[in-house]
PDB file of C-alpha atoms in Angstrom:
ATOM      1  CA  UNK A   1     -10.642   6.287  -6.818  1.00 88.00           C
ATOM      2  CA  UNK A   2     -13.767   4.169  -5.918  1.00 91.00           C
ATOM      3  CA  UNK A   3     -13.510   1.558  -3.373  1.00 90.00           C
ATOM      4  CA  UNK A   4     -16.092  -1.137  -3.280  1.00 92.00           C
ATOM      5  CA  UNK A   5     -16.376  -3.494  -0.261  1.00 91.00           C
ATOM      6  CA  UNK A   6     -16.980  -7.307  -0.912  1.00 95.00           C
ATOM      7  CA  UNK A   7     -18.824  -9.823   1.186  1.00 95.00           C
ATOM      8  CA  UNK A   8     -15.697 -10.514   3.163  1.00 94.00           C
ATOM      9  CA  UNK A   9     -14.710  -7.957   5.867  1.00 89.00           C
ATOM     10  CA  UNK A  10     -11.860  -5.661   4.704  1.00 90.00           C
ATOM     11  CA  UNK A  11     -11.586  -7.240   1.164  1.00 93.00           C
ATOM     12  CA  UNK A  12     -12.064  -4.476  -1.356  1.00 92.00           C
ATOM     13  CA  UNK A  13     -12.017  -3.839  -4.990  1.00 94.00           C
ATOM     14  CA  UNK A  14     -10.314  -0.447  -5.921  1.00 91.00           C
ATOM     15  CA  UNK A  15     -11.200   1.301  -9.158  1.00 91.00           C
ATOM     16  CA  UNK A  16      -8.559   4.020  -9.749  1.00 87.00           C
ATOM     17  CA  UNK A  17      -9.418   7.102 -11.638  1.00 86.00           C
ATOM     18  CA  UNK A  18      -8.202   6.525 -15.193  1.00 85.00           C
ATOM     19  CA  UNK A  19      -7.293   9.536 -17.494  1.00 84.00           C
ATOM     20  CA  UNK A  20      -7.554   8.478 -21.134  1.00 86.00           C
ATOM     21  CA  UNK A  21      -6.911  10.190 -24.326  1.00 90.00           C
ATOM     22  CA  UNK A  22      -5.714   9.219 -27.875  1.00 94.00           C
ATOM     23  CA  UNK A  23      -2.213   8.667 -26.485  1.00 92.00           C
ATOM     24  CA  UNK A  24      -3.301   5.977 -23.964  1.00 86.00           C
ATOM     25  CA  UNK A  25      -4.118   6.326 -20.217  1.00 81.00           C
ATOM     26  CA  UNK A  26      -2.648   7.358 -16.887  1.00 85.00           C
ATOM     27  CA  UNK A  27      -3.712   6.206 -13.552  1.00 81.00           C
ATOM     28  CA  UNK A  28      -2.208   6.365  -9.946  1.00 84.00           C
ATOM     29  CA  UNK A  29      -1.651   2.838  -8.714  1.00 86.00           C
ATOM     30  CA  UNK A  30      -1.112   3.963  -5.145  1.00 87.00           C
ATOM     31  CA  UNK A  31      -1.562   7.261  -3.323  1.00 84.00           C
ATOM     32  CA  UNK A  32      -0.989   6.901   0.544  1.00 84.00           C
ATOM     33  CA  UNK A  33      -3.434   9.782   1.463  1.00 86.00           C
ATOM     34  CA  UNK A  34      -6.220   8.414  -0.670  1.00 84.00           C
ATOM     35  CA  UNK A  35      -5.812   4.918   0.474  1.00 84.00           C
ATOM     36  CA  UNK A  36      -5.873   6.055   4.161  1.00 83.00           C
ATOM     37  CA  UNK A  37      -8.988   8.230   3.533  1.00 85.00           C
ATOM     38  CA  UNK A  38     -10.691   5.093   2.230  1.00 82.00           C
ATOM     39  CA  UNK A  39      -9.877   3.229   5.424  1.00 79.00           C
ATOM     40  CA  UNK A  40      -6.803   1.272   4.449  1.00 80.00           C
ATOM     41  CA  UNK A  41      -4.066   2.392   6.836  1.00 79.00           C
ATOM     42  CA  UNK A  42      -1.721  -0.306   5.857  1.00 84.00           C
ATOM     43  CA  UNK A  43       1.913   0.304   5.454  1.00 90.00           C
ATOM     44  CA  UNK A  44       3.285  -1.502   2.426  1.00 93.00           C
ATOM     45  CA  UNK A  45       6.915  -2.744   2.705  1.00 94.00           C
ATOM     46  CA  UNK A  46       7.635  -4.831  -0.349  1.00 95.00           C
ATOM     47  CA  UNK A  47       6.534  -4.807  -4.015  1.00 95.00           C
ATOM     48  CA  UNK A  48       6.557  -7.962  -6.104  1.00 96.00           C
ATOM     49  CA  UNK A  49       5.920  -8.823  -9.793  1.00 97.00           C
ATOM     50  CA  UNK A  50       5.249 -12.155 -11.450  1.00 97.00           C
ATOM     51  CA  UNK A  51       4.900 -13.018 -15.195  1.00 98.00           C
ATOM     52  CA  UNK A  52       2.814 -16.141 -16.058  1.00 98.00           C
ATOM     53  CA  UNK A  53       1.612 -17.930 -18.941  1.00 98.00           C
ATOM     54  CA  UNK A  54      -2.064 -18.773 -19.818  1.00 98.00           C
ATOM     55  CA  UNK A  55      -3.478 -21.392 -17.483  1.00 98.00           C
ATOM     56  CA  UNK A  56      -1.027 -20.854 -14.646  1.00 98.00           C
ATOM     57  CA  UNK A  57      -2.733 -21.010 -11.259  1.00 98.00           C
ATOM     58  CA  UNK A  58      -0.698 -19.536  -8.367  1.00 98.00           C
ATOM     59  CA  UNK A  59      -1.940 -20.112  -4.822  1.00 94.00           C
ATOM     60  CA  UNK A  60      -3.614 -20.418  -2.471  1.00 98.00           C
ATOM     61  CA  UNK A  61      -0.920 -18.828  -0.294  1.00 97.00           C
ATOM     62  CA  UNK A  62      -0.744 -16.952   3.047  1.00 97.00           C
ATOM     63  CA  UNK A  63       1.808 -16.402   5.886  1.00 95.00           C
ATOM     64  CA  UNK A  64       1.508 -16.853   9.603  1.00 94.00           C
ATOM     65  CA  UNK A  65       3.056 -15.428  11.717  1.00 93.00           C
ATOM     66  CA  UNK A  66       3.903 -12.321   9.850  1.00 94.00           C
ATOM     67  CA  UNK A  67       0.762 -12.290   7.753  1.00 95.00           C
ATOM     68  CA  UNK A  68       0.835 -10.204   4.542  1.00 96.00           C
ATOM     69  CA  UNK A  69      -1.921  -7.894   3.349  1.00 95.00           C
ATOM     70  CA  UNK A  70      -1.667  -7.631  -0.504  1.00 97.00           C
ATOM     71  CA  UNK A  71      -2.791  -4.837  -2.776  1.00 96.00           C
ATOM     72  CA  UNK A  72      -2.756  -6.586  -6.213  1.00 97.00           C
ATOM     73  CA  UNK A  73      -3.228  -5.561  -9.885  1.00 97.00           C
ATOM     74  CA  UNK A  74      -2.603  -6.677 -13.383  1.00 97.00           C
ATOM     75  CA  UNK A  75      -0.267  -4.515 -15.601  1.00 96.00           C
ATOM     76  CA  UNK A  76      -0.815  -6.705 -18.776  1.00 97.00           C
ATOM     77  CA  UNK A  77      -3.149  -9.505 -19.365  1.00 98.00           C
ATOM     78  CA  UNK A  78      -6.182 -10.787 -17.393  1.00 98.00           C
ATOM     79  CA  UNK A  79      -6.502 -12.928 -14.254  1.00 98.00           C
ATOM     80  CA  UNK A  80      -9.099 -14.256 -11.875  1.00 98.00           C
ATOM     81  CA  UNK A  81      -7.993 -13.257  -8.392  1.00 98.00           C
ATOM     82  CA  UNK A  82      -9.240 -14.960  -5.219  1.00 98.00           C
ATOM     83  CA  UNK A  83      -9.067 -14.145  -1.526  1.00 98.00           C
ATOM     84  CA  UNK A  84     -10.147 -16.703   1.075  1.00 98.00           C
ATOM     85  CA  UNK A  85     -10.960 -15.806   4.649  1.00 97.00           C
ATOM     86  CA  UNK A  86      -9.145 -18.155   7.020  1.00 93.00           C
ATOM     87  CA  UNK A  87      -9.065 -15.814   9.952  1.00 95.00           C
ATOM     88  CA  UNK A  88     -10.149 -17.782  12.986  1.00 95.00           C
ATOM     89  CA  UNK A  89     -13.264 -16.103  14.501  1.00 95.00           C
ATOM     90  CA  UNK A  90     -14.213 -14.219  11.382  1.00 96.00           C
ATOM     91  CA  UNK A  91     -17.897 -14.230  10.527  1.00 96.00           C
ATOM     92  CA  UNK A  92     -16.782 -15.027   6.832  1.00 96.00           C
ATOM     93  CA  UNK A  93     -14.379 -17.838   7.842  1.00 95.00           C
ATOM     94  CA  UNK A  94     -14.028 -20.258   4.888  1.00 95.00           C
ATOM     95  CA  UNK A  95     -15.647 -18.087   2.295  1.00 97.00           C
ATOM     96  CA  UNK A  96     -13.982 -16.771  -0.807  1.00 98.00           C
ATOM     97  CA  UNK A  97     -14.193 -13.657  -3.026  1.00 98.00           C
ATOM     98  CA  UNK A  98     -13.103 -13.548  -6.704  1.00 98.00           C
ATOM     99  CA  UNK A  99     -12.656 -10.791  -9.093  1.00 98.00           C
ATOM    100  CA  UNK A 100     -11.326 -10.300 -12.676  1.00 98.00           C
ATOM    101  CA  UNK A 101      -8.438  -8.043 -12.943  1.00 98.00           C
ATOM    102  CA  UNK A 102      -7.038  -6.815 -16.208  1.00 96.00           C
ATOM    103  CA  UNK A 103      -4.887  -4.170 -17.899  1.00 92.00           C
ATOM    104  CA  UNK A 104      -8.059  -2.604 -19.423  1.00 89.00           C
ATOM    105  CA  UNK A 105     -10.145  -2.160 -16.251  1.00 87.00           C
ATOM    106  CA  UNK A 106      -7.199  -1.159 -14.051  1.00 90.00           C
ATOM    107  CA  UNK A 107      -8.884  -2.478 -10.985  1.00 95.00           C
ATOM    108  CA  UNK A 108      -6.999  -3.478  -7.845  1.00 96.00           C
ATOM    109  CA  UNK A 109      -7.941  -5.933  -5.259  1.00 97.00           C
ATOM    110  CA  UNK A 110      -7.043  -5.529  -1.498  1.00 96.00           C
ATOM    111  CA  UNK A 111      -6.489  -8.775   0.450  1.00 97.00           C
ATOM    112  CA  UNK A 112      -6.016  -8.080   4.101  1.00 94.00           C
ATOM    113  CA  UNK A 113      -3.486  -9.869   6.406  1.00 94.00           C
ATOM    114  CA  UNK A 114      -4.556 -13.482   7.230  1.00 93.00           C
ATOM    115  CA  UNK A 115      -6.435 -14.381   4.055  1.00 97.00           C
ATOM    116  CA  UNK A 116      -5.349 -16.873   1.534  1.00 98.00           C
ATOM    117  CA  UNK A 117      -4.563 -15.520  -1.886  1.00 98.00           C
ATOM    118  CA  UNK A 118      -4.388 -17.012  -5.415  1.00 98.00           C
ATOM    119  CA  UNK A 119      -4.991 -16.174  -9.002  1.00 98.00           C
ATOM    120  CA  UNK A 120      -5.468 -17.962 -12.378  1.00 98.00           C
ATOM    121  CA  UNK A 121      -4.240 -16.457 -15.662  1.00 98.00           C
ATOM    122  CA  UNK A 122      -6.971 -16.136 -18.351  1.00 98.00           C
ATOM    123  CA  UNK A 123      -5.001 -14.369 -21.022  1.00 98.00           C
ATOM    124  CA  UNK A 124      -2.058 -15.654 -23.203  1.00 98.00           C
ATOM    125  CA  UNK A 125       0.209 -14.244 -20.420  1.00 98.00           C
ATOM    126  CA  UNK A 126      -0.074 -11.765 -17.507  1.00 98.00           C
ATOM    127  CA  UNK A 127       2.142  -9.435 -15.657  1.00 98.00           C
ATOM    128  CA  UNK A 128       0.888  -9.262 -12.155  1.00 96.00           C
ATOM    129  CA  UNK A 129       2.105  -7.012  -9.337  1.00 96.00           C
ATOM    130  CA  UNK A 130       1.352  -6.591  -5.783  1.00 97.00           C
ATOM    131  CA  UNK A 131       2.368  -4.639  -2.652  1.00 95.00           C
ATOM    132  CA  UNK A 132       2.705  -6.348   0.660  1.00 96.00           C
ATOM    133  CA  UNK A 133       2.344  -5.237   4.275  1.00 95.00           C
ATOM    134  CA  UNK A 134       4.963  -7.562   5.503  1.00 96.00           C
ATOM    135  CA  UNK A 135       8.195  -9.059   3.968  1.00 95.00           C
ATOM    136  CA  UNK A 136       8.101 -12.558   2.509  1.00 95.00           C
ATOM    137  CA  UNK A 137       9.064 -15.151   4.993  1.00 95.00           C
ATOM    138  CA  UNK A 138       9.418 -18.637   3.608  1.00 94.00           C
ATOM    139  CA  UNK A 139       9.288 -20.265   6.941  1.00 95.00           C
ATOM    140  CA  UNK A 140       5.940 -18.726   7.627  1.00 95.00           C
ATOM    141  CA  UNK A 141       4.374 -19.685   4.411  1.00 95.00           C
ATOM    142  CA  UNK A 142       1.099 -21.563   4.270  1.00 95.00           C
ATOM    143  CA  UNK A 143      -0.437 -23.116   1.182  1.00 97.00           C
ATOM    144  CA  UNK A 144      -3.879 -24.663   0.618  1.00 98.00           C
ATOM    145  CA  UNK A 145      -5.028 -26.716  -2.300  1.00 98.00           C
ATOM    146  CA  UNK A 146      -6.483 -24.565  -5.078  1.00 98.00           C
ATOM    147  CA  UNK A 147      -9.340 -27.030  -5.598  1.00 98.00           C
ATOM    148  CA  UNK A 148     -10.124 -27.737  -2.014  1.00 98.00           C
ATOM    149  CA  UNK A 149     -13.770 -29.111  -2.143  1.00 97.00           C
ATOM    150  CA  UNK A 150     -14.746 -27.363   1.205  1.00 96.00           C
ATOM    151  CA  UNK A 151     -13.788 -23.959  -0.211  1.00 97.00           C
ATOM    152  CA  UNK A 152     -15.513 -24.728  -3.646  1.00 97.00           C
ATOM    153  CA  UNK A 153     -13.934 -21.814  -5.469  1.00 98.00           C
ATOM    154  CA  UNK A 154     -15.522 -21.410  -8.858  1.00 98.00           C
ATOM    155  CA  UNK A 155     -12.248 -20.991 -10.918  1.00 98.00           C
ATOM    156  CA  UNK A 156     -13.042 -20.045 -14.618  1.00 98.00           C
ATOM    157  CA  UNK A 157     -10.656 -22.822 -15.857  1.00 97.00           C
ATOM    158  CA  UNK A 158      -9.824 -23.395 -19.515  1.00 91.00           C
ATOM    159  CA  UNK A 159      -8.501 -26.904 -19.096  1.00 94.00           C
ATOM    160  CA  UNK A 160      -6.236 -28.230 -16.389  1.00 97.00           C
ATOM    161  CA  UNK A 161      -4.289 -25.488 -14.551  1.00 98.00           C
ATOM    162  CA  UNK A 162      -0.575 -25.271 -14.608  1.00 98.00           C
ATOM    163  CA  UNK A 163       0.753 -25.553 -11.021  1.00 98.00           C
ATOM    164  CA  UNK A 164       4.007 -25.372  -9.099  1.00 97.00           C
ATOM    165  CA  UNK A 165       5.186 -28.561  -7.279  1.00 97.00           C
ATOM    166  CA  UNK A 166       4.287 -26.686  -4.020  1.00 96.00           C
ATOM    167  CA  UNK A 167       0.768 -25.851  -5.078  1.00 98.00           C
ATOM    168  CA  UNK A 168       0.164 -29.384  -6.447  1.00 97.00           C
ATOM    169  CA  UNK A 169       1.310 -30.790  -2.984  1.00 97.00           C
ATOM    170  CA  UNK A 170      -0.569 -28.285  -0.909  1.00 98.00           C
ATOM    171  CA  UNK A 171      -2.943 -29.869   1.810  1.00 98.00           C
ATOM    172  CA  UNK A 172      -6.727 -29.271   2.256  1.00 97.00           C
ATOM    173  CA  UNK A 173      -7.465 -26.574   4.542  1.00 94.00           C
ATOM    174  CA  UNK A 174      -9.279 -28.867   7.005  1.00 94.00           C
ATOM    175  CA  UNK A 175      -6.009 -30.851   7.350  1.00 97.00           C
ATOM    176  CA  UNK A 176      -4.141 -27.726   8.723  1.00 95.00           C
ATOM    177  CA  UNK A 177      -3.961 -26.985  12.382  1.00 93.00           C
ATOM    178  CA  UNK A 178      -6.109 -23.869  13.255  1.00 91.00           C
ATOM    179  CA  UNK A 179      -3.090 -22.381  15.044  1.00 91.00           C
ATOM    180  CA  UNK A 180      -1.410 -21.890  11.667  1.00 94.00           C
ATOM    181  CA  UNK A 181      -4.232 -19.446  10.748  1.00 94.00           C
ATOM    182  CA  UNK A 182      -4.328 -15.751  11.723  1.00 93.00           C
ATOM    183  CA  UNK A 183      -6.964 -14.659  14.336  1.00 93.00           C
ATOM    184  CA  UNK A 184      -9.715 -12.410  13.277  1.00 94.00           C
ATOM    185  CA  UNK A 185      -9.490  -8.774  14.715  1.00 87.00           C
ATOM    186  CA  UNK A 186     -12.913  -7.023  14.500  1.00 83.00           C
TER     187      UNK A 186
END
């Protein structure tokens, strides 16, 4: 497995070793010892899966307290996946990182606790899975508008995105009290 750091501290792109032949391919999606050797000592406690149609945009979401780190990947389809650093005190506070994940490249994206996360479906549909470092807690959930002008995320949109009511009504990040965000831990 190859781990590539991004411009945001702790956000990483993971390229698993893919074994291919004329039957298809095989790859390990998670191996505790390899992830720990790569510096990711997180304990994952929940697995989630979502299927979405083309043009669906989910996010931007986080939790605090009880922030969730996420190890995300696409099993079928293609998405543009985004992490936004809203950890108070972080040198990359307010910056975002985006990566294309699909079933052909098999790449994964690690979004540490305290960051916003979202994705946009670029293919006809996508089957998206992720591990989390804490359980889902609806009362701790935090949402920020996907098109927040201060964040200026360059989504590769093909028309207007399909949004949930919650995401459509999400506030701008500057309108959220900073105590709702996680503190950066260097």
